[in-house]
PDB file of C-alpha atoms and ligand atoms in Angstrom:
ATOM      1  CA  MET A  11     158.387-144.696  12.060  1.00  0.00           C
ATOM      2  CA  ALA A  12     158.777-145.933  15.626  1.00  0.00           C
ATOM      3  CA  ARG A  13     155.179-144.910  16.488  1.00  0.00           C
ATOM      4  CA  PHE A  14     153.781-147.392  13.962  1.00  0.00           C
ATOM      5  CA  GLY A  15     153.294-151.140  14.508  1.00  0.00           C
ATOM      6  CA  SER A  16     152.437-152.360  11.018  1.00  0.00           C
ATOM      7  CA  ILE A  17     153.422-150.789   7.716  1.00  0.00           C
ATOM      8  CA  VAL A  18     152.209-151.614   4.226  1.00  0.00           C
ATOM      9  CA  VAL A  19     154.000-149.983   1.275  1.00  0.00           C
ATOM     10  CA  LEU A  20     152.543-150.148  -2.252  1.00  0.00           C
ATOM     11  CA  THR A  21     154.849-149.367  -5.156  1.00  0.00           C
ATOM     12  CA  GLY A  22     154.222-148.801  -8.872  1.00  0.00           C
ATOM     13  CA  ALA A  23     156.244-148.089 -11.994  1.00  0.00           C
ATOM     14  CA  GLY A  24     157.346-144.640 -10.735  1.00  0.00           C
ATOM     15  CA  VAL A  25     159.644-146.244  -8.151  1.00  0.00           C
ATOM     16  CA  SER A  26     161.693-147.853 -10.945  1.00  0.00           C
ATOM     17  CA  ALA A  27     161.633-144.860 -13.326  1.00  0.00           C
ATOM     18  CA  GLU A  28     164.980-143.524 -12.101  1.00  0.00           C
ATOM     19  CA  SER A  29     166.498-146.976 -12.736  1.00  0.00           C
ATOM     20  CA  GLY A  30     165.702-146.449 -16.427  1.00  0.00           C
ATOM     21  CA  LEU A  31     162.525-148.574 -16.692  1.00  0.00           C
ATOM     22  CA  LYS A  32     159.686-146.741 -18.383  1.00  0.00           C
ATOM     23  CA  THR A  33     156.396-146.159 -16.608  1.00  0.00           C
ATOM     24  CA  PHE A  34     153.145-147.248 -18.281  1.00  0.00           C
ATOM     25  CA  ARG A  35     151.099-144.102 -18.628  1.00  0.00           C
ATOM     26  CA  ALA A  36     153.755-141.417 -19.245  1.00  0.00           C
ATOM     27  CA  SER A  37     153.863-139.791 -22.668  1.00  0.00           C
ATOM     28  CA  ASP A  38     156.966-141.861 -23.458  1.00  0.00           C
ATOM     29  CA  GLY A  39     155.249-144.849 -21.826  1.00  0.00           C
ATOM     30  CA  LEU A  40     155.978-148.478 -22.420  1.00  0.00           C
ATOM     31  CA  TRP A  41     152.736-149.125 -24.211  1.00  0.00           C
ATOM     32  CA  GLU A  42     153.452-146.505 -26.896  1.00  0.00           C
ATOM     33  CA  ASP A  43     154.198-148.987 -29.678  1.00  0.00           C
ATOM     34  CA  HIS A  44     151.812-151.653 -28.398  1.00  0.00           C
ATOM     35  CA  ARG A  45     148.100-151.670 -27.728  1.00  0.00           C
ATOM     36  CA  ILE A  46     147.501-152.895 -24.160  1.00  0.00           C
ATOM     37  CA  GLU A  47     144.990-155.443 -25.347  1.00  0.00           C
ATOM     38  CA  ASP A  48     147.574-156.946 -27.729  1.00  0.00           C
ATOM     39  CA  VAL A  49     150.306-157.541 -25.142  1.00  0.00           C
ATOM     40  CA  ALA A  50     148.725-157.564 -21.684  1.00  0.00           C
ATOM     41  CA  THR A  51     145.560-159.658 -21.977  1.00  0.00           C
ATOM     42  CA  PRO A  52     145.023-163.432 -22.164  1.00  0.00           C
ATOM     43  CA  GLU A  53     143.101-162.833 -25.432  1.00  0.00           C
ATOM     44  CA  GLY A  54     146.116-160.983 -26.925  1.00  0.00           C
ATOM     45  CA  PHE A  55     148.351-163.939 -26.008  1.00  0.00           C
ATOM     46  CA  GLN A  56     145.931-166.431 -27.599  1.00  0.00           C
ATOM     47  CA  ARG A  57     145.739-164.315 -30.763  1.00  0.00           C
ATOM     48  CA  ASP A  58     149.473-163.672 -31.232  1.00  0.00           C
ATOM     49  CA  PRO A  59     151.709-165.434 -28.665  1.00  0.00           C
ATOM     50  CA  GLU A  60     154.925-164.540 -30.565  1.00  0.00           C
ATOM     51  CA  LEU A  61     154.172-160.795 -30.258  1.00  0.00           C
ATOM     52  CA  VAL A  62     153.615-161.182 -26.509  1.00  0.00           C
ATOM     53  CA  TYR A  63     156.771-163.294 -26.098  1.00  0.00           C
ATOM     54  CA  ARG A  64     158.770-160.619 -28.007  1.00  0.00           C
ATOM     55  CA  PHE A  65     157.340-157.820 -25.856  1.00  0.00           C
ATOM     56  CA  TYR A  66     158.257-159.546 -22.580  1.00  0.00           C
ATOM     57  CA  ASN A  67     161.653-160.740 -23.933  1.00  0.00           C
ATOM     58  CA  MET A  68     162.479-157.100 -24.698  1.00  0.00           C
ATOM     59  CA  ARG A  69     161.524-156.028 -21.184  1.00  0.00           C
ATOM     60  CA  ARG A  70     163.349-158.982 -19.549  1.00  0.00           C
ATOM     61  CA  ARG A  71     166.547-158.110 -21.465  1.00  0.00           C
ATOM     62  CA  GLN A  72     166.244-154.495 -20.355  1.00  0.00           C
ATOM     63  CA  LEU A  73     165.895-155.639 -16.723  1.00  0.00           C
ATOM     64  CA  MET A  74     168.877-158.027 -17.004  1.00  0.00           C
ATOM     65  CA  ASP A  75     171.078-155.320 -18.543  1.00  0.00           C
ATOM     66  CA  PRO A  76     173.844-154.470 -16.026  1.00  0.00           C
ATOM     67  CA  SER A  77     172.995-150.769 -16.370  1.00  0.00           C
ATOM     68  CA  THR A  78     169.562-151.389 -14.783  1.00  0.00           C
ATOM     69  CA  GLN A  79     170.152-151.133 -11.045  1.00  0.00           C
ATOM     70  CA  PRO A  80     168.031-150.395  -7.937  1.00  0.00           C
ATOM     71  CA  ASN A  81     167.877-146.676  -7.158  1.00  0.00           C
ATOM     72  CA  LEU A  82     167.830-144.681  -3.903  1.00  0.00           C
ATOM     73  CA  ALA A  83     164.100-145.314  -3.393  1.00  0.00           C
ATOM     74  CA  HIS A  84     164.467-149.116  -3.590  1.00  0.00           C
ATOM     75  CA  GLN A  85     167.429-148.905  -1.199  1.00  0.00           C
ATOM     76  CA  ALA A  86     165.601-146.710   1.306  1.00  0.00           C
ATOM     77  CA  LEU A  87     162.668-149.159   1.434  1.00  0.00           C
ATOM     78  CA  ALA A  88     164.996-152.128   1.996  1.00  0.00           C
ATOM     79  CA  GLU A  89     166.714-150.221   4.822  1.00  0.00           C
ATOM     80  CA  LEU A  90     163.346-149.313   6.372  1.00  0.00           C
ATOM     81  CA  GLU A  91     162.351-152.988   6.412  1.00  0.00           C
ATOM     82  CA  GLN A  92     165.640-153.962   8.059  1.00  0.00           C
ATOM     83  CA  ARG A  93     165.496-151.468  10.900  1.00  0.00           C
ATOM     84  CA  PHE A  94     161.706-151.461  11.510  1.00  0.00           C
ATOM     85  CA  ASP A  95     160.697-153.465  14.600  1.00  0.00           C
ATOM     86  CA  GLY A  96     157.054-154.071  13.708  1.00  0.00           C
ATOM     87  CA  GLU A  97     155.301-155.829  10.845  1.00  0.00           C
ATOM     88  CA  PHE A  98     156.391-154.732   7.376  1.00  0.00           C
ATOM     89  CA  CYS A  99     154.992-155.658   3.979  1.00  0.00           C
ATOM     90  CA  LEU A 100     156.010-154.286   0.597  1.00  0.00           C
ATOM     91  CA  VAL A 101     153.458-154.909  -2.154  1.00  0.00           C
ATOM     92  CA  THR A 102     154.658-154.066  -5.634  1.00  0.00           C
ATOM     93  CA  GLN A 103     152.708-153.837  -8.875  1.00  0.00           C
ATOM     94  CA  ASN A 104     156.059-153.937 -10.708  1.00  0.00           C
ATOM     95  CA  VAL A 105     157.238-157.065 -12.476  1.00  0.00           C
ATOM     96  CA  ASP A 106     160.929-156.089 -12.247  1.00  0.00           C
ATOM     97  CA  ASN A 107     163.144-157.474  -9.455  1.00  0.00           C
ATOM     98  CA  LEU A 108     164.759-154.215  -8.309  1.00  0.00           C
ATOM     99  CA  HIS A 109     163.220-154.342  -4.805  1.00  0.00           C
ATOM    100  CA  GLU A 110     164.761-157.744  -4.101  1.00  0.00           C
ATOM    101  CA  GLN A 111     168.063-156.647  -5.662  1.00  0.00           C
ATOM    102  CA  ALA A 112     168.077-153.745  -3.169  1.00  0.00           C
ATOM    103  CA  GLY A 113     167.532-156.206  -0.291  1.00  0.00           C
ATOM    104  CA  SER A 114     163.757-156.163   0.308  1.00  0.00           C
ATOM    105  CA  ARG A 115     162.505-159.522   1.692  1.00  0.00           C
ATOM    106  CA  SER A 116     158.872-159.124   2.842  1.00  0.00           C
ATOM    107  CA  LEU A 117     157.758-158.550  -0.718  1.00  0.00           C
ATOM    108  CA  ILE A 118     154.643-159.462  -2.689  1.00  0.00           C
ATOM    109  CA  HIS A 119     154.635-159.214  -6.510  1.00  0.00           C
ATOM    110  CA  MET A 120     150.914-158.803  -7.065  1.00  0.00           C
ATOM    111  CA  HIS A 121     151.254-158.512 -10.882  1.00  0.00           C
ATOM    112  CA  GLY A 122     153.816-161.324 -11.278  1.00  0.00           C
ATOM    113  CA  GLU A 123     157.502-161.346 -12.215  1.00  0.00           C
ATOM    114  CA  LEU A 124     159.395-160.845 -15.459  1.00  0.00           C
ATOM    115  CA  THR A 125     161.975-163.429 -14.433  1.00  0.00           C
ATOM    116  CA  LYS A 126     159.439-166.266 -14.153  1.00  0.00           C
ATOM    117  CA  ALA A 127     157.458-168.389 -16.591  1.00  0.00           C
ATOM    118  CA  ARG A 128     154.335-170.474 -15.955  1.00  0.00           C
ATOM    119  CA  CYS A 129     153.200-173.737 -17.576  1.00  0.00           C
ATOM    120  CA  LEU A 130     149.728-173.346 -19.077  1.00  0.00           C
ATOM    121  CA  ASP A 131     148.953-177.023 -18.347  1.00  0.00           C
ATOM    122  CA  SER A 132     150.211-177.530 -14.792  1.00  0.00           C
ATOM    123  CA  SER A 133     150.376-173.872 -13.586  1.00  0.00           C
ATOM    124  CA  GLU A 134     153.877-174.693 -12.297  1.00  0.00           C
ATOM    125  CA  VAL A 135     156.103-171.585 -12.081  1.00  0.00           C
ATOM    126  CA  PHE A 136     159.809-171.583 -13.015  1.00  0.00           C
ATOM    127  CA  GLU A 137     162.567-169.036 -12.833  1.00  0.00           C
ATOM    128  CA  HIS A 138     163.198-168.067 -16.465  1.00  0.00           C
ATOM    129  CA  LEU A 139     165.927-165.547 -17.244  1.00  0.00           C
ATOM    130  CA  GLU A 140     166.333-166.282 -20.950  1.00  0.00           C
ATOM    131  CA  ASP A 141     164.128-165.384 -23.904  1.00  0.00           C
ATOM    132  CA  LEU A 142     160.835-167.231 -24.041  1.00  0.00           C
ATOM    133  CA  ASP A 143     159.013-168.298 -27.208  1.00  0.00           C
ATOM    134  CA  GLY A 144     156.860-171.003 -28.737  1.00  0.00           C
ATOM    135  CA  SER A 145     159.915-173.249 -29.167  1.00  0.00           C
ATOM    136  CA  THR A 146     160.896-173.170 -25.483  1.00  0.00           C
ATOM    137  CA  ARG A 147     160.418-176.623 -23.959  1.00  0.00           C
ATOM    138  CA  CYS A 148     158.619-176.646 -20.595  1.00  0.00           C
ATOM    139  CA  ARG A 149     160.619-178.070 -17.692  1.00  0.00           C
ATOM    140  CA  CYS A 150     157.638-179.824 -16.097  1.00  0.00           C
ATOM    141  CA  CYS A 151     155.870-181.455 -19.059  1.00  0.00           C
ATOM    142  CA  GLY A 152     158.596-181.341 -21.735  1.00  0.00           C
ATOM    143  CA  GLU A 153     156.098-179.834 -24.192  1.00  0.00           C
ATOM    144  CA  LEU A 154     156.734-176.959 -26.640  1.00  0.00           C
ATOM    145  CA  GLY A 155     154.736-173.750 -26.427  1.00  0.00           C
ATOM    146  CA  THR A 156     153.098-174.341 -23.047  1.00  0.00           C
ATOM    147  CA  LEU A 157     154.993-171.596 -21.228  1.00  0.00           C
ATOM    148  CA  ARG A 158     153.695-168.038 -20.731  1.00  0.00           C
ATOM    149  CA  PRO A 159     155.191-165.096 -18.849  1.00  0.00           C
ATOM    150  CA  ASP A 160     154.178-165.290 -15.149  1.00  0.00           C
ATOM    151  CA  ILE A 161     152.493-161.901 -15.384  1.00  0.00           C
ATOM    152  CA  VAL A 162     148.988-160.805 -14.325  1.00  0.00           C
ATOM    153  CA  TRP A 163     147.242-159.483 -17.405  1.00  0.00           C
ATOM    154  CA  PHE A 164     144.014-157.459 -17.528  1.00  0.00           C
ATOM    155  CA  GLY A 165     141.015-159.530 -16.493  1.00  0.00           C
ATOM    156  CA  GLU A 166     143.192-161.912 -14.468  1.00  0.00           C
ATOM    157  CA  MET A 167     143.259-162.160 -10.676  1.00  0.00           C
ATOM    158  CA  PRO A 168     146.305-160.484  -9.079  1.00  0.00           C
ATOM    159  CA  MET A 169     148.469-162.706  -6.869  1.00  0.00           C
ATOM    160  CA  GLN A 170     148.365-163.221  -3.068  1.00  0.00           C
ATOM    161  CA  MET A 171     145.297-161.024  -2.596  1.00  0.00           C
ATOM    162  CA  ASP A 172     144.239-162.694   0.690  1.00  0.00           C
ATOM    163  CA  GLN A 173     147.634-161.989   2.209  1.00  0.00           C
ATOM    164  CA  ILE A 174     147.591-158.382   0.946  1.00  0.00           C
ATOM    165  CA  TYR A 175     144.126-157.615   2.369  1.00  0.00           C
ATOM    166  CA  ASP A 176     145.074-159.286   5.633  1.00  0.00           C
ATOM    167  CA  ARG A 177     148.077-156.948   6.004  1.00  0.00           C
ATOM    168  CA  LEU A 178     146.061-153.890   4.891  1.00  0.00           C
ATOM    169  CA  GLU A 179     143.337-154.603   7.415  1.00  0.00           C
ATOM    170  CA  ARG A 180     145.787-154.424  10.296  1.00  0.00           C
ATOM    171  CA  CYS A 181     148.244-151.764   9.139  1.00  0.00           C
ATOM    172  CA  ASP A 182     148.547-148.388  10.850  1.00  0.00           C
ATOM    173  CA  LEU A 183     150.689-146.780   8.139  1.00  0.00           C
ATOM    174  CA  PHE A 184     150.036-147.144   4.392  1.00  0.00           C
ATOM    175  CA  ILE A 185     152.498-145.560   1.940  1.00  0.00           C
ATOM    176  CA  SER A 186     151.775-145.500  -1.800  1.00  0.00           C
ATOM    177  CA  ILE A 187     154.766-144.762  -4.048  1.00  0.00           C
ATOM    178  CA  GLY A 188     155.012-144.089  -7.788  1.00  0.00           C
ATOM    179  CA  THR A 189     151.627-145.327  -8.950  1.00  0.00           C
ATOM    180  CA  SER A 190     149.024-143.467 -10.987  1.00  0.00           C
ATOM    181  CA  GLY A 191     146.157-145.129  -9.125  1.00  0.00           C
ATOM    182  CA  THR A 192     144.390-146.166 -12.322  1.00  0.00           C
ATOM    183  CA  VAL A 193     144.495-149.947 -12.017  1.00  0.00           C
ATOM    184  CA  TYR A 194     142.114-151.995  -9.890  1.00  0.00           C
ATOM    185  CA  PRO A 195     142.437-153.538  -7.291  1.00  0.00           C
ATOM    186  CA  ALA A 196     145.678-151.793  -6.173  1.00  0.00           C
ATOM    187  CA  ASN A 197     143.999-148.377  -6.538  1.00  0.00           C
ATOM    188  CA  GLY A 198     141.522-149.390  -3.804  1.00  0.00           C
ATOM    189  CA  PHE A 199     144.127-150.368  -1.185  1.00  0.00           C
ATOM    190  CA  VAL A 200     144.186-146.872   0.313  1.00  0.00           C
ATOM    191  CA  GLN A 201     140.470-147.212   1.160  1.00  0.00           C
ATOM    192  CA  VAL A 202     141.077-150.516   2.943  1.00  0.00           C
ATOM    193  CA  ALA A 203     143.918-148.976   4.932  1.00  0.00           C
ATOM    194  CA  LEU A 204     141.744-145.947   5.805  1.00  0.00           C
ATOM    195  CA  ALA A 205     138.980-148.248   7.024  1.00  0.00           C
ATOM    196  CA  ALA A 206     141.597-149.932   9.265  1.00  0.00           C
ATOM    197  CA  GLY A 207     142.376-146.502  10.775  1.00  0.00           C
ATOM    198  CA  ALA A 208     145.816-146.205   9.144  1.00  0.00           C
ATOM    199  CA  HIS A 209     147.699-143.008   8.405  1.00  0.00           C
ATOM    200  CA  THR A 210     147.916-142.810   4.584  1.00  0.00           C
ATOM    201  CA  VAL A 211     150.719-141.181   2.591  1.00  0.00           C
ATOM    202  CA  GLU A 212     151.191-140.674  -1.154  1.00  0.00           C
ATOM    203  CA  LEU A 213     154.749-140.211  -2.502  1.00  0.00           C
ATOM    204  CA  ASN A 214     154.623-139.581  -6.252  1.00  0.00           C
ATOM    205  CA  LEU A 215     155.897-137.303  -8.977  1.00  0.00           C
ATOM    206  CA  GLU A 216     152.425-135.771  -9.303  1.00  0.00           C
ATOM    207  CA  PRO A 217     148.983-136.238  -7.726  1.00  0.00           C
ATOM    208  CA  SER A 218     147.546-139.668  -8.578  1.00  0.00           C
ATOM    209  CA  ARG A 219     143.878-140.459  -9.267  1.00  0.00           C
ATOM    210  CA  GLN A 220     143.497-141.411  -5.588  1.00  0.00           C
ATOM    211  CA  GLU A 221     145.231-138.296  -4.244  1.00  0.00           C
ATOM    212  CA  SER A 222     142.272-137.026  -2.193  1.00  0.00           C
ATOM    213  CA  ALA A 223     142.087-140.272  -0.211  1.00  0.00           C
ATOM    214  CA  PHE A 224     145.541-139.726   1.318  1.00  0.00           C
ATOM    215  CA  ALA A 225     146.052-137.829   4.586  1.00  0.00           C
ATOM    216  CA  GLU A 226     149.529-136.706   3.523  1.00  0.00           C
ATOM    217  CA  GLN A 227     150.999-136.129   0.058  1.00  0.00           C
ATOM    218  CA  ILE A 228     154.587-135.423  -0.924  1.00  0.00           C
ATOM    219  CA  TYR A 229     155.443-134.860  -4.591  1.00  0.00           C
ATOM    220  CA  GLY A 230     158.819-135.254  -6.249  1.00  0.00           C
ATOM    221  CA  PRO A 231     161.073-137.942  -7.788  1.00  0.00           C
ATOM    222  CA  ALA A 232     161.015-141.188  -5.763  1.00  0.00           C
ATOM    223  CA  GLY A 233     164.816-141.097  -5.418  1.00  0.00           C
ATOM    224  CA  ASP A 234     164.441-137.869  -3.415  1.00  0.00           C
ATOM    225  CA  VAL A 235     161.142-138.125  -1.570  1.00  0.00           C
ATOM    226  CA  VAL A 236     161.276-141.785  -0.469  1.00  0.00           C
ATOM    227  CA  PRO A 237     164.654-141.618   1.353  1.00  0.00           C
ATOM    228  CA  ALA A 238     163.655-138.269   2.900  1.00  0.00           C
ATOM    229  CA  PHE A 239     160.325-139.678   4.152  1.00  0.00           C
ATOM    230  CA  VAL A 240     161.436-143.044   5.517  1.00  0.00           C
ATOM    231  CA  ARG A 241     164.745-142.020   7.175  1.00  0.00           C
TER     232      ARG A 241
HETATM  233  C1  BJW B 324     157.153-141.185 -10.568  1.00  0.00           C
HETATM  234  C2  BJW B 324     158.376-141.034 -11.192  1.00  0.00           C
HETATM  235  C3  BJW B 324     159.456-140.850 -10.340  1.00  0.00           C
HETATM  236  C4  BJW B 324     156.981-141.298 -12.727  1.00  0.00           C
HETATM  237  N1  BJW B 324     159.260-140.826  -9.029  1.00  0.00           N
HETATM  238  N2  BJW B 324     156.982-141.154  -9.263  1.00  0.00           N
HETATM  239  C5  BJW B 324     136.942-152.121 -17.470  1.00  0.00           C
HETATM  240  C6  BJW B 324     137.161-153.076 -18.458  1.00  0.00           C
HETATM  241  C7  BJW B 324     138.031-154.173 -18.203  1.00  0.00           C
HETATM  242  C8  BJW B 324     138.650-154.320 -16.974  1.00  0.00           C
HETATM  243  C9  BJW B 324     138.429-153.352 -16.022  1.00  0.00           C
HETATM  244  C10 BJW B 324     137.572-152.287 -16.274  1.00  0.00           C
HETATM  245  N3  BJW B 324     137.534-151.520 -15.160  1.00  0.00           N
HETATM  246  C11 BJW B 324     138.337-152.061 -14.236  1.00  0.00           C
HETATM  247  C12 BJW B 324     138.882-153.196 -14.727  1.00  0.00           C
HETATM  248  C13 BJW B 324     139.843-154.076 -13.986  1.00  0.00           C
HETATM  249  C14 BJW B 324     141.266-153.869 -14.497  1.00  0.00           C
HETATM  250  C15 BJW B 324     141.607-152.388 -14.469  1.00  0.00           C
HETATM  251  O1  BJW B 324     141.930-151.825 -13.443  1.00  0.00           O
HETATM  252  N4  BJW B 324     141.566-151.702 -15.606  1.00  0.00           N
HETATM  253  C16 BJW B 324     141.787-150.240 -15.650  1.00  0.00           C
HETATM  254  C17 BJW B 324     142.924-149.894 -16.584  1.00  0.00           C
HETATM  255  C18 BJW B 324     140.483-149.595 -16.038  1.00  0.00           C
HETATM  256  N5  BJW B 324     142.118-154.617 -13.596  1.00  0.00           N
HETATM  257  C19 BJW B 324     142.369-155.893 -13.790  1.00  0.00           C
HETATM  258  O2  BJW B 324     141.954-156.500 -14.776  1.00  0.00           O
HETATM  259  C20 BJW B 324     143.150-156.600 -12.712  1.00  0.00           C
HETATM  260  N6  BJW B 324     142.468-157.781 -12.330  1.00  0.00           N
HETATM  261  C21 BJW B 324     141.264-157.758 -11.766  1.00  0.00           C
HETATM  262  O3  BJW B 324     140.640-156.723 -11.604  1.00  0.00           O
HETATM  263  O4  BJW B 324     140.828-159.010 -11.390  1.00  0.00           O
HETATM  264  C22 BJW B 324     139.556-159.091 -10.769  1.00  0.00           C
HETATM  265  C23 BJW B 324     139.627-159.086  -9.262  1.00  0.00           C
HETATM  266  C24 BJW B 324     140.705-158.606  -8.576  1.00  0.00           C
HETATM  267  C25 BJW B 324     140.727-158.610  -7.195  1.00  0.00           C
HETATM  268  C26 BJW B 324     139.677-159.084  -6.486  1.00  0.00           C
HETATM  269  C27 BJW B 324     138.598-159.592  -7.166  1.00  0.00           C
HETATM  270  C28 BJW B 324     138.571-159.583  -8.544  1.00  0.00           C
HETATM  271  C29 BJW B 324     144.517-157.003 -13.243  1.00  0.00           C
HETATM  272  C30 BJW B 324     145.386-155.814 -13.489  1.00  0.00           C
HETATM  273  C31 BJW B 324     146.672-156.254 -14.169  1.00  0.00           C
HETATM  274  C32 BJW B 324     147.574-155.067 -14.447  1.00  0.00           C
HETATM  275  N7  BJW B 324     148.577-155.448 -15.314  1.00  0.00           N
HETATM  276  C33 BJW B 324     149.580-154.461 -15.747  1.00  0.00           C
HETATM  277  C34 BJW B 324     150.445-155.055 -16.881  1.00  0.00           C
HETATM  278  C35 BJW B 324     151.094-156.353 -16.554  1.00  0.00           C
HETATM  279  C36 BJW B 324     152.421-156.165 -15.888  1.00  0.00           C
HETATM  280  C37 BJW B 324     153.486-155.760 -16.861  1.00  0.00           C
HETATM  281  O5  BJW B 324     153.509-156.190 -18.012  1.00  0.00           O
HETATM  282  O6  BJW B 324     154.364-154.980 -16.442  1.00  0.00           O
HETATM  283  O7  BJW B 324     150.354-154.033 -14.619  1.00  0.00           O
HETATM  284  S1  BJW B 324     148.892-152.930 -16.356  1.00  0.00           S
HETATM  285  C38 BJW B 324     150.107-151.883 -15.710  1.00  0.00           C
HETATM  286  O8  BJW B 324     149.460-150.977 -14.802  1.00  0.00           O
HETATM  287  C39 BJW B 324     151.038-152.777 -14.883  1.00  0.00           C
HETATM  288  C40 BJW B 324     151.183-151.948 -13.646  1.00  0.00           C
HETATM  289  O9  BJW B 324     151.596-152.756 -12.554  1.00  0.00           O
HETATM  290  C41 BJW B 324     149.851-151.302 -13.470  1.00  0.00           C
HETATM  291  C42 BJW B 324     149.850-150.081 -12.621  1.00  0.00           C
HETATM  292  O10 BJW B 324     150.561-149.032 -13.219  1.00  0.00           O
HETATM  293  P1  BJW B 324     151.399-148.034 -12.314  1.00  0.00           P
HETATM  294  O11 BJW B 324     152.434-148.782 -11.597  1.00  0.00           O
HETATM  295  O12 BJW B 324     150.486-147.212 -11.533  1.00  0.00           O
HETATM  296  O13 BJW B 324     152.165-147.176 -13.435  1.00  0.00           O
HETATM  297  P2  BJW B 324     151.702-145.852 -14.207  1.00  0.00           P
HETATM  298  O14 BJW B 324     152.589-145.680 -15.370  1.00  0.00           O
HETATM  299  O15 BJW B 324     150.249-145.826 -14.457  1.00  0.00           O
HETATM  300  O16 BJW B 324     152.000-144.686 -13.153  1.00  0.00           O
HETATM  301  C43 BJW B 324     153.322-144.339 -12.774  1.00  0.00           C
HETATM  302  C44 BJW B 324     153.235-143.214 -11.748  1.00  0.00           C
HETATM  303  O17 BJW B 324     154.576-142.941 -11.326  1.00  0.00           O
HETATM  304  C45 BJW B 324     152.667-141.904 -12.319  1.00  0.00           C
HETATM  305  O18 BJW B 324     151.714-141.358 -11.422  1.00  0.00           O
HETATM  306  C46 BJW B 324     153.871-140.977 -12.448  1.00  0.00           C
HETATM  307  O19 BJW B 324     153.587-139.625 -12.167  1.00  0.00           O
HETATM  308  C47 BJW B 324     154.776-141.544 -11.358  1.00  0.00           C
HETATM  309  N8  BJW B 324     156.200-141.332 -11.613  1.00  0.00           N
HETATM  310  N9  BJW B 324     158.171-141.114 -12.584  1.00  0.00           N
HETATM  311  C48 BJW B 324     157.982-140.980  -8.541  1.00  0.00           C
HETATM  312  N10 BJW B 324     160.694-140.680 -10.852  1.00  0.00           N
END
């Protein structure tokens, strides 16, 4: 890694699979019992907020369960950040907090965070570790039913995009880990890194949709291939 000056790492659901959190598009995927448009769109939330609250409460409880812990891939990335001398940025599409639990600090949650809630009136964001529903009173306005999960749903703008593109445009190593490459705009990051002249690497269980864009591909479980690649 010493030959690189600026690294951007993109992670997806595959990096947390070995921690027991389901990926989205696997056959046993998270969406199995729910239609995406019911639980992960602003329209779904308007139609049936209680269903969406229940869905995210279930996932928040799973994340808070003591058995859900960072795995070897999360740990290897945190160690890489600590020992790397140059610029380092970890962009995750995941809404869990396993990267920060492992010790990652230069971290962007582009699709939001399960442990936060946002006021629909003021847009203020709060840490929220408990269940959320229509009878939760908002801390900023004191109203009932104004809080939503602080998650980026389909059709909404992902977070901190200016900062992400800024880092991509000057990186010389781009590593994509555990993502199927199906969701825009994260699936286009490899092209931005390539245009910046970066070396591009895919670490995944299987070839993603963007596979051919990467200069180097290594396939296997993240808990094996990530530590082996970054150490
Ligand atoms: C392992 C492993 C192991 C397994 N080790 N690997 C047509 C109609 C409507 C909209 C669109 C459209 N075409 C495009 C759009 C835009 C849309 C989009 O991309 N849709 C596609 C589905 C078609 N995108 C958006 O709407 C985004 N916003 C947007 O575009 O705004 C406009 C804009 C943006 C920027 C600039 C200007 C304008 C918002 C996207 C929001 C995504 N939200 C979700 C759900 C919310 C979060 C949550 O509840 O958790 O985010 S969707 C879901 O997919 C989640 C994920 O973060 C995201 C990516 O999934 P990921 O991480 O890739 O997971 P999987 O399951 O797909 O893949 C896992 C991979 O791991 C697999 O490859 C496995 O093999 C591998 N794996 N085990 C290593 N052990």
